[in-house]
Amino acid sequence: MTTQTPVADDAARLAAFEARIAADESIEPKDWMPERYRSQLIRMMSQHAHSEVVGMLPEGNWITRAPSLRRKMILLAKVQDEGGHGLYIYCGTETLGVDRQELVQQLLDGKAKYSSIFNYPTLSWADIGAIGWLVDGAAIVNQTMLAKASYGPYARAMVRICKEENFHKKQGYEFMVTLARGTPAQKAMAQESLNRWWWPSLMMFGPHDADSPNSDELKKWGVKRKSNDELRQRFVNLTIAQVKAIDLTVPDPDLRYDEASGDWITGPIDWDEFWRVVKGHGPCNSERLGARRKAHDEGRWVRDAAMAYAEKQQRNNRETTERQQ
Ligand code: BYC
């Protein structure tokens, strides 16, 4: 009988894992996976969950000021959906053996990243339409690909989330259509909002491929199916047609159509601005973290009550089982 060394064992397991990825098999929580695959997923999924939860704040800002009951109901439902998305993804992250509390603490301590887009302010009511249209639109382009990610719990969460994001995007565009076809003042409001959200939406897809340190590994392991630039280009192509359909313009003097590729080519993205925001110095970073910390502190009694209730249920179940034996 031969005894395998741990190194040989790991090499064999890694080869088997990579063969499963190559065969497009779904990796499930109890399957063996390289530690680096696990840690990359924890990084990306937790950032995603934080983004959903922090993403409730800019829109939540307008709930009390929605101009009609219909718009208020839609906005309430949308913000609630985003909270639900955060929960699915935190649950998915926990299947990788990490505690949710630890992840939330990283966010509250300012150590975790979340999407740059949510560090911009919602200054006008039109921003609520622009977020649904552009931010959820960008999220769908990105997450439709993630619904094919190799890690089963993440991919399955994305299927459900994309369905809801599609509704969000459609309501956002319908909202912008209404403004763009309204009075000159309403159309100007829609244009002003598009001007502010256009470039930050393109930044959501992350740095150019050449400057994206995580992409190669994530693509090798089938987490990312398309690169940051490929997805950004897809979003631009889809969105420019929608911008034109409502007779608005994007704030990009260099935008041009490339006949050969069929792509809309944008001017340069301001990456200095992007990194400033990612590193915590955007217009609303401290406000967003302050709001999350306040919500966390004020929600402590709810978490304590839920824990006490769960413990009581467990005790009752245990006592019932003991009585029956
Ligand atoms: N913002 O190597 P790269 C929503 C970081 S919420 C901040 O390309 P990767 C919604 C990146 O983390 C949707 N940071 O990274 C909610 C990395 O830093 P670390 C949010 C960014 O992971 C409410 C470094 O830059 N969607 O839809 O290969 C209301 C280098 O980047 C950003 C997701 O989270 C950014 N924009 O690719 C409405 C999708 N971009 O960790 C709507 C899931 C990059 O090495 N995530 N960074 O220190 C992804 O698809 C990928 O993580 C990314 C980045 C494409 C974002």
Tab-separated table of C-alpha atoms and ligand atoms in Angstrom:
chain	number	residue	atom	x	y	z
A	1	MET	CA	0.000	0.000	0.000
A	2	THR	CA	1.321	3.493	-0.835
A	3	THR	CA	0.898	6.429	1.514
A	4	GLN	CA	0.189	9.728	-0.228
A	5	THR	CA	1.962	12.789	1.138
A	6	PRO	CA	-0.296	15.760	1.956
A	7	VAL	CA	1.308	17.689	-0.927
A	8	ALA	CA	0.548	14.941	-3.434
A	9	ASP	CA	-2.934	14.706	-1.986
A	10	ASP	CA	-3.536	18.437	-2.479
A	11	ALA	CA	-2.148	18.351	-6.009
A	12	ALA	CA	-4.516	15.487	-6.828
A	13	ARG	CA	-7.464	17.296	-5.268
A	14	LEU	CA	-6.607	20.503	-7.095
A	15	ALA	CA	-6.434	18.634	-10.399
A	16	ALA	CA	-9.814	17.011	-9.689
A	17	PHE	CA	-11.280	20.413	-8.730
A	18	GLU	CA	-9.974	22.038	-11.898
A	19	ALA	CA	-11.342	19.170	-13.986
A	20	ARG	CA	-14.768	19.808	-12.444
A	21	ILE	CA	-14.509	23.502	-13.275
A	22	ALA	CA	-13.477	22.630	-16.834
A	23	ALA	CA	-16.513	20.330	-17.106
A	24	ASP	CA	-18.737	23.228	-15.934
A	25	GLU	CA	-19.809	21.376	-12.802
A	26	SER	CA	-21.220	23.389	-9.952
A	27	ILE	CA	-19.049	23.532	-6.818
A	28	GLU	CA	-21.125	23.056	-3.654
A	29	PRO	CA	-20.345	24.028	-0.027
A	30	LYS	CA	-19.252	20.563	1.151
A	31	ASP	CA	-17.014	19.947	-1.869
A	32	TRP	CA	-13.277	20.279	-1.534
A	33	MET	CA	-12.034	23.609	-2.889
A	34	PRO	CA	-8.663	25.379	-2.878
A	35	GLU	CA	-8.365	27.847	0.016
A	36	ARG	CA	-7.698	30.615	-2.474
A	37	TYR	CA	-11.006	29.883	-4.294
A	38	ARG	CA	-12.782	30.037	-0.944
A	39	SER	CA	-11.136	33.304	0.095
A	40	GLN	CA	-11.713	34.955	-3.287
A	41	LEU	CA	-15.405	34.045	-3.075
A	42	ILE	CA	-15.683	35.332	0.501
A	43	ARG	CA	-14.072	38.603	-0.610
A	44	MET	CA	-16.272	39.098	-3.641
A	45	MET	CA	-19.550	37.831	-2.192
A	46	SER	CA	-19.219	39.792	1.039
A	47	GLN	CA	-18.450	42.983	-0.911
A	48	HIS	CA	-21.530	42.252	-2.970
A	49	ALA	CA	-23.736	41.689	0.105
A	50	HIS	CA	-22.457	44.914	1.690
A	51	SER	CA	-23.224	46.773	-1.572
A	52	GLU	CA	-26.829	45.630	-1.505
A	53	VAL	CA	-27.301	46.776	2.075
A	54	VAL	CA	-25.456	50.098	1.735
A	55	GLY	CA	-27.289	50.507	-1.589
A	56	MET	CA	-30.554	50.876	0.327
A	57	LEU	CA	-29.396	54.221	1.725
A	58	PRO	CA	-29.293	56.562	-1.312
A	59	GLU	CA	-32.775	55.461	-2.395
A	60	GLY	CA	-34.157	55.255	1.123
A	61	ASN	CA	-33.371	58.971	1.333
A	62	TRP	CA	-36.344	59.709	-0.978
A	63	ILE	CA	-39.060	57.423	0.439
A	64	THR	CA	-40.683	60.182	2.485
A	65	ARG	CA	-40.545	62.615	-0.443
A	66	ALA	CA	-41.946	60.454	-3.262
A	67	PRO	CA	-44.451	62.595	-5.187
A	68	SER	CA	-47.238	59.995	-5.423
A	69	LEU	CA	-48.459	56.927	-3.557
A	70	ARG	CA	-47.657	54.743	-6.593
A	71	ARG	CA	-44.026	55.925	-6.721
A	72	LYS	CA	-43.694	55.591	-2.951
A	73	MET	CA	-44.940	51.991	-2.988
A	74	ILE	CA	-42.570	51.078	-5.816
A	75	LEU	CA	-39.621	52.683	-4.051
A	76	LEU	CA	-40.429	51.016	-0.718
A	77	ALA	CA	-40.650	47.622	-2.428
A	78	LYS	CA	-37.392	48.183	-4.300
A	79	VAL	CA	-35.441	49.214	-1.200
A	80	GLN	CA	-36.847	46.203	0.645
A	81	ASP	CA	-35.751	43.946	-2.241
A	82	GLU	CA	-32.185	45.249	-1.942
A	83	GLY	CA	-32.154	44.311	1.755
A	84	GLY	CA	-33.355	40.835	0.779
A	85	HIS	CA	-30.558	40.532	-1.796
A	86	GLY	CA	-28.054	41.370	0.918
A	87	LEU	CA	-29.501	38.591	3.081
A	88	TYR	CA	-29.335	35.932	0.327
A	89	ILE	CA	-25.741	36.816	-0.402
A	90	TYR	CA	-24.671	36.925	3.263
A	91	CYS	CA	-26.257	33.437	3.611
A	92	GLY	CA	-24.375	32.297	0.507
A	93	THR	CA	-21.135	33.646	1.980
A	94	GLU	CA	-21.764	31.743	5.232
A	95	THR	CA	-21.778	28.464	3.268
A	96	LEU	CA	-18.041	29.109	2.811
A	97	GLY	CA	-17.502	28.808	6.566
A	98	VAL	CA	-17.367	32.465	7.534
A	99	ASP	CA	-19.543	34.101	10.152
A	100	ARG	CA	-21.887	36.871	8.978
A	101	GLN	CA	-21.209	38.890	12.101
A	102	GLU	CA	-17.525	38.958	11.220
A	103	LEU	CA	-18.314	40.265	7.724
A	104	VAL	CA	-20.716	42.913	9.003
A	105	GLN	CA	-18.102	44.010	11.529
A	106	GLN	CA	-15.559	44.474	8.718
A	107	LEU	CA	-18.040	46.780	7.000
A	108	LEU	CA	-18.752	48.750	10.174
A	109	ASP	CA	-15.019	49.070	10.883
A	110	GLY	CA	-14.506	50.542	7.408
A	111	LYS	CA	-12.272	47.599	6.428
A	112	ALA	CA	-14.562	46.066	3.791
A	113	LYS	CA	-15.255	47.384	0.321
A	114	TYR	CA	-18.695	47.894	-1.199
A	115	SER	CA	-19.672	49.258	-4.588
A	116	SER	CA	-18.288	52.728	-5.302
A	117	ILE	CA	-21.622	53.837	-6.764
A	118	PHE	CA	-23.333	54.096	-3.389
A	119	ASN	CA	-20.972	56.833	-2.237
A	120	TYR	CA	-22.670	59.381	-4.486
A	121	PRO	CA	-25.581	61.497	-3.200
A	122	THR	CA	-29.185	61.375	-4.448
A	123	LEU	CA	-29.747	65.101	-4.957
A	124	SER	CA	-32.993	65.102	-6.935
A	125	TRP	CA	-36.073	62.930	-7.299
A	126	ALA	CA	-34.911	62.063	-10.837
A	127	ASP	CA	-31.927	60.275	-9.240
A	128	ILE	CA	-34.322	57.546	-8.128
A	129	GLY	CA	-35.186	56.876	-11.783
A	130	ALA	CA	-31.537	57.114	-12.831
A	131	ILE	CA	-30.458	54.588	-10.163
A	132	GLY	CA	-33.092	52.059	-11.202
A	133	TRP	CA	-32.227	52.466	-14.865
A	134	LEU	CA	-28.428	52.764	-14.751
A	135	VAL	CA	-27.292	51.228	-11.461
A	136	ASP	CA	-29.678	48.266	-11.540
A	137	GLY	CA	-29.098	48.065	-15.314
A	138	ALA	CA	-25.331	47.763	-14.744
A	139	ALA	CA	-25.933	45.278	-11.922
A	140	ILE	CA	-28.027	43.053	-14.218
A	141	VAL	CA	-25.334	42.967	-16.905
A	142	ASN	CA	-22.771	41.963	-14.275
A	143	GLN	CA	-24.987	39.553	-12.338
A	144	THR	CA	-26.477	37.728	-15.315
A	145	MET	CA	-22.954	36.453	-15.884
A	146	LEU	CA	-22.516	35.676	-12.179
A	147	ALA	CA	-25.649	33.503	-12.381
A	148	LYS	CA	-23.362	31.127	-14.310
A	149	ALA	CA	-20.598	31.294	-11.692
A	150	SER	CA	-19.010	28.002	-10.674
A	151	TYR	CA	-20.010	28.312	-6.991
A	152	GLY	CA	-23.566	26.950	-6.713
A	153	PRO	CA	-24.960	29.041	-3.811
A	154	TYR	CA	-23.751	32.300	-5.389
A	155	ALA	CA	-25.015	31.398	-8.866
A	156	ARG	CA	-28.451	30.399	-7.521
A	157	ALA	CA	-28.743	33.616	-5.489
A	158	MET	CA	-27.966	35.554	-8.668
A	159	VAL	CA	-30.781	33.881	-10.625
A	160	ARG	CA	-33.350	35.138	-8.173
A	161	ILE	CA	-31.737	38.520	-7.685
A	162	CYS	CA	-31.551	39.157	-11.438
A	163	LYS	CA	-35.307	38.605	-11.745
A	164	GLU	CA	-35.917	41.312	-9.166
A	165	GLU	CA	-33.250	43.616	-10.612
A	166	ASN	CA	-34.979	43.377	-13.977
A	167	PHE	CA	-38.126	44.755	-12.420
A	168	HIS	CA	-36.070	47.516	-10.778
A	169	LYS	CA	-34.439	48.434	-14.048
A	170	LYS	CA	-37.726	48.533	-15.931
A	171	GLN	CA	-39.354	50.768	-13.335
A	172	GLY	CA	-36.292	53.054	-13.413
A	173	TYR	CA	-36.444	53.395	-17.179
A	174	GLU	CA	-40.213	53.922	-17.151
A	175	PHE	CA	-39.609	56.661	-14.582
A	176	MET	CA	-37.015	58.360	-16.838
A	177	VAL	CA	-39.274	58.008	-19.898
A	178	THR	CA	-42.030	59.804	-17.953
A	179	LEU	CA	-39.699	62.653	-16.990
A	180	ALA	CA	-38.108	62.904	-20.440
A	181	ARG	CA	-41.536	63.182	-22.055
A	182	GLY	CA	-42.823	65.598	-19.414
A	183	THR	CA	-42.437	69.368	-19.134
A	184	PRO	CA	-39.130	71.008	-20.183
A	185	ALA	CA	-38.246	71.299	-16.479
A	186	GLN	CA	-38.849	67.571	-15.942
A	187	LYS	CA	-36.773	66.668	-18.978
A	188	ALA	CA	-33.961	68.919	-17.729
A	189	MET	CA	-34.133	67.147	-14.376
A	190	ALA	CA	-33.769	63.751	-16.078
A	191	GLN	CA	-30.803	65.002	-18.110
A	192	GLU	CA	-29.076	66.523	-15.082
A	193	SER	CA	-29.432	63.266	-13.212
A	194	LEU	CA	-28.126	61.197	-16.144
A	195	ASN	CA	-25.129	63.561	-16.309
A	196	ARG	CA	-24.214	62.815	-12.693
A	197	TRP	CA	-24.826	59.037	-12.718
A	198	TRP	CA	-23.355	58.101	-16.105
A	199	TRP	CA	-19.652	57.927	-15.270
A	200	PRO	CA	-20.057	56.416	-11.769
A	201	SER	CA	-22.231	53.691	-13.374
A	202	LEU	CA	-19.428	52.799	-15.791
A	203	MET	CA	-17.043	52.605	-12.826
A	204	MET	CA	-19.233	49.963	-11.168
A	205	PHE	CA	-17.673	47.344	-13.454
A	206	GLY	CA	-14.279	47.854	-11.821
A	207	PRO	CA	-10.901	48.862	-13.257
A	208	HIS	CA	-9.831	48.093	-16.820
A	209	ASP	CA	-8.855	44.438	-17.305
A	210	ALA	CA	-5.152	45.294	-17.374
A	211	ASP	CA	-5.505	46.869	-13.896
A	212	SER	CA	-7.756	44.202	-12.374
A	213	PRO	CA	-5.600	41.978	-10.114
A	214	ASN	CA	-8.385	39.487	-9.301
A	215	SER	CA	-9.823	38.861	-12.744
A	216	ASP	CA	-7.441	36.205	-14.043
A	217	GLU	CA	-7.913	33.950	-11.049
A	218	LEU	CA	-11.682	34.456	-10.956
A	219	LYS	CA	-11.967	33.690	-14.660
A	220	LYS	CA	-9.729	30.633	-14.377
A	221	TRP	CA	-12.067	29.253	-11.715
A	222	GLY	CA	-15.252	30.124	-13.564
A	223	VAL	CA	-16.474	32.727	-11.074
A	224	LYS	CA	-16.253	35.574	-13.560
A	225	ARG	CA	-17.374	34.527	-17.031
A	226	LYS	CA	-16.644	37.879	-18.682
A	227	SER	CA	-14.102	40.547	-17.876
A	228	ASN	CA	-14.776	43.984	-16.379
A	229	ASP	CA	-14.258	45.689	-19.757
A	230	GLU	CA	-16.411	43.192	-21.681
A	231	LEU	CA	-19.324	43.730	-19.287
A	232	ARG	CA	-18.875	47.517	-19.245
A	233	GLN	CA	-18.953	47.533	-23.068
A	234	ARG	CA	-22.127	45.464	-23.096
A	235	PHE	CA	-23.768	47.899	-20.672
A	236	VAL	CA	-22.723	50.921	-22.775
A	237	ASN	CA	-24.072	49.374	-25.974
A	238	LEU	CA	-27.417	48.492	-24.374
A	239	THR	CA	-27.796	51.838	-22.607
A	240	ILE	CA	-26.879	54.259	-25.399
A	241	ALA	CA	-29.829	52.943	-27.427
A	242	GLN	CA	-32.109	53.631	-24.447
A	243	VAL	CA	-30.656	57.126	-23.955
A	244	LYS	CA	-31.334	57.954	-27.598
A	245	ALA	CA	-34.870	56.560	-27.460
A	246	ILE	CA	-35.803	59.207	-24.870
A	247	ASP	CA	-33.878	61.985	-26.570
A	248	LEU	CA	-31.317	62.503	-23.799
A	249	THR	CA	-27.526	62.584	-24.154
A	250	VAL	CA	-24.638	61.150	-22.176
A	251	PRO	CA	-22.036	63.580	-20.799
A	252	ASP	CA	-19.234	62.291	-23.014
A	253	PRO	CA	-17.968	64.483	-25.876
A	254	ASP	CA	-15.723	61.641	-27.102
A	255	LEU	CA	-18.466	59.025	-27.461
A	256	ARG	CA	-18.375	57.467	-30.939
A	257	TYR	CA	-19.831	54.492	-32.739
A	258	ASP	CA	-17.343	51.992	-34.120
A	259	GLU	CA	-18.786	50.463	-37.304
A	260	ALA	CA	-16.318	47.574	-37.343
A	261	SER	CA	-17.120	46.231	-33.872
A	262	GLY	CA	-20.644	47.623	-33.527
A	263	ASP	CA	-19.587	49.089	-30.171
A	264	TRP	CA	-20.144	52.532	-28.695
A	265	ILE	CA	-16.678	53.686	-27.594
A	266	THR	CA	-16.625	56.043	-24.614
A	267	GLY	CA	-14.041	58.644	-23.691
A	268	PRO	CA	-11.618	57.957	-20.813
A	269	ILE	CA	-12.967	57.091	-17.382
A	270	ASP	CA	-11.632	59.162	-14.477
A	271	TRP	CA	-9.868	56.408	-12.559
A	272	ASP	CA	-8.460	58.865	-10.028
A	273	GLU	CA	-12.013	59.630	-8.996
A	274	PHE	CA	-12.824	55.898	-8.872
A	275	TRP	CA	-9.900	55.073	-6.547
A	276	ARG	CA	-10.609	58.090	-4.369
A	277	VAL	CA	-14.149	56.810	-3.816
A	278	VAL	CA	-13.064	53.177	-3.327
A	279	LYS	CA	-10.477	54.275	-0.741
A	280	GLY	CA	-13.113	56.037	1.340
A	281	HIS	CA	-12.923	59.630	0.093
A	282	GLY	CA	-16.036	59.856	-2.078
A	283	PRO	CA	-18.795	62.404	-1.480
A	284	CYS	CA	-20.794	60.162	0.885
A	285	ASN	CA	-18.468	57.420	2.233
A	286	SER	CA	-18.504	58.647	5.824
A	287	GLU	CA	-22.240	59.386	5.720
A	288	ARG	CA	-22.992	55.847	4.467
A	289	LEU	CA	-20.855	54.156	7.126
A	290	GLY	CA	-22.295	56.443	9.800
A	291	ALA	CA	-25.831	55.432	8.761
A	292	ARG	CA	-24.933	51.713	8.816
A	293	ARG	CA	-23.327	52.009	12.264
A	294	LYS	CA	-26.362	53.841	13.635
A	295	ALA	CA	-28.739	51.228	12.161
A	296	HIS	CA	-26.580	48.433	13.605
A	297	ASP	CA	-26.599	49.968	17.091
A	298	GLU	CA	-30.305	50.756	17.025
A	299	GLY	CA	-31.102	47.247	15.762
A	300	ARG	CA	-29.234	45.505	18.586
A	301	TRP	CA	-32.425	44.873	20.592
A	302	VAL	CA	-34.009	43.150	17.551
A	303	ARG	CA	-31.029	40.805	17.169
A	304	ASP	CA	-30.992	40.113	20.917
A	305	ALA	CA	-34.729	39.369	20.891
A	306	ALA	CA	-34.373	37.047	17.877
A	307	MET	CA	-31.530	35.156	19.586
A	308	ALA	CA	-33.481	34.839	22.843
A	309	TYR	CA	-36.499	33.540	20.900
A	310	ALA	CA	-34.390	31.008	18.964
A	311	GLU	CA	-32.815	29.754	22.197
A	312	LYS	CA	-36.243	29.400	23.801
A	313	GLN	CA	-37.506	27.437	20.789
A	314	GLN	CA	-34.492	25.126	20.925
A	315	ARG	CA	-35.007	24.573	24.676
A	316	ASN	CA	-38.692	23.803	24.151
A	317	ASN	CA	-37.911	21.362	21.335
A	318	ARG	CA	-35.271	19.633	23.455
A	319	GLU	CA	-37.660	19.277	26.391
A	320	THR	CA	-40.416	17.913	24.138
A	321	THR	CA	-38.031	15.321	22.673
A	322	GLU	CA	-36.843	14.310	26.170
A	323	ARG	CA	-40.456	13.891	27.376
A	324	GLN	CA	-41.273	11.697	24.368
A	325	GLN	CA	-38.298	9.357	24.986
B	1	BYC	N1	-16.511	49.561	-6.160
B	1	BYC	O1	-9.523	43.057	-9.414
B	1	BYC	P1	-10.810	43.802	-9.525
B	1	BYC	C1	-26.746	46.580	-6.634
B	1	BYC	C2	-12.239	46.763	-6.112
B	1	BYC	S1	-25.352	46.176	-5.703
B	1	BYC	C3	-15.689	49.287	-5.118
B	1	BYC	O2	-11.364	44.035	-10.875
B	1	BYC	P2	-12.910	41.930	-8.954
B	1	BYC	C4	-27.745	47.480	-6.099
B	1	BYC	C5	-12.208	45.264	-5.997
B	1	BYC	O3	-13.040	44.821	-4.948
B	1	BYC	C6	-24.317	45.428	-6.907
B	1	BYC	N2	-14.594	48.504	-5.241
B	1	BYC	O4	-11.886	43.099	-8.586
B	1	BYC	C7	-27.946	47.592	-4.751
B	1	BYC	C8	-10.736	45.008	-5.765
B	1	BYC	O5	-10.395	45.280	-4.424
B	1	BYC	P3	-9.868	44.120	-3.376
B	1	BYC	C9	-22.890	45.284	-6.530
B	1	BYC	C10	-14.349	47.986	-6.471
B	1	BYC	O6	-13.507	41.416	-7.714
B	1	BYC	C11	-28.839	48.512	-4.243
B	1	BYC	C12	-10.072	46.092	-6.585
B	1	BYC	O7	-11.040	47.103	-6.773
B	1	BYC	N3	-22.374	44.264	-7.425
B	1	BYC	O8	-26.839	46.123	-7.701
B	1	BYC	O9	-12.241	40.967	-9.883
B	1	BYC	C13	-29.556	49.358	-5.115
B	1	BYC	C14	-9.576	45.611	-7.938
B	1	BYC	O10	-10.690	45.218	-8.782
B	1	BYC	C15	-15.185	48.217	-7.573
B	1	BYC	C16	-21.395	43.415	-7.095
B	1	BYC	O11	-20.839	43.488	-6.033
B	1	BYC	C17	-16.296	49.049	-7.388
B	1	BYC	N4	-17.133	49.376	-8.376
B	1	BYC	O12	-14.026	42.680	-9.835
B	1	BYC	C18	-29.370	49.239	-6.483
B	1	BYC	C19	-21.102	42.339	-8.120
B	1	BYC	N5	-14.671	47.576	-8.638
B	1	BYC	O13	-11.079	43.330	-2.942
B	1	BYC	C20	-28.494	48.286	-6.998
B	1	BYC	C21	-20.114	41.303	-7.660
B	1	BYC	C22	-13.562	46.964	-8.216
B	1	BYC	O14	-8.888	43.262	-4.139
B	1	BYC	N6	-18.748	41.730	-7.805
B	1	BYC	N7	-13.371	47.217	-6.922
B	1	BYC	O15	-9.257	44.916	-2.247
B	1	BYC	C23	-18.067	41.723	-8.978
B	1	BYC	O16	-18.576	41.386	-10.024
B	1	BYC	C24	-16.609	42.061	-8.923
B	1	BYC	O17	-16.166	41.984	-7.584
B	1	BYC	C25	-16.289	43.475	-9.509
B	1	BYC	C26	-14.787	43.730	-9.292
B	1	BYC	C27	-16.574	43.497	-10.998
B	1	BYC	C28	-17.069	44.578	-8.797
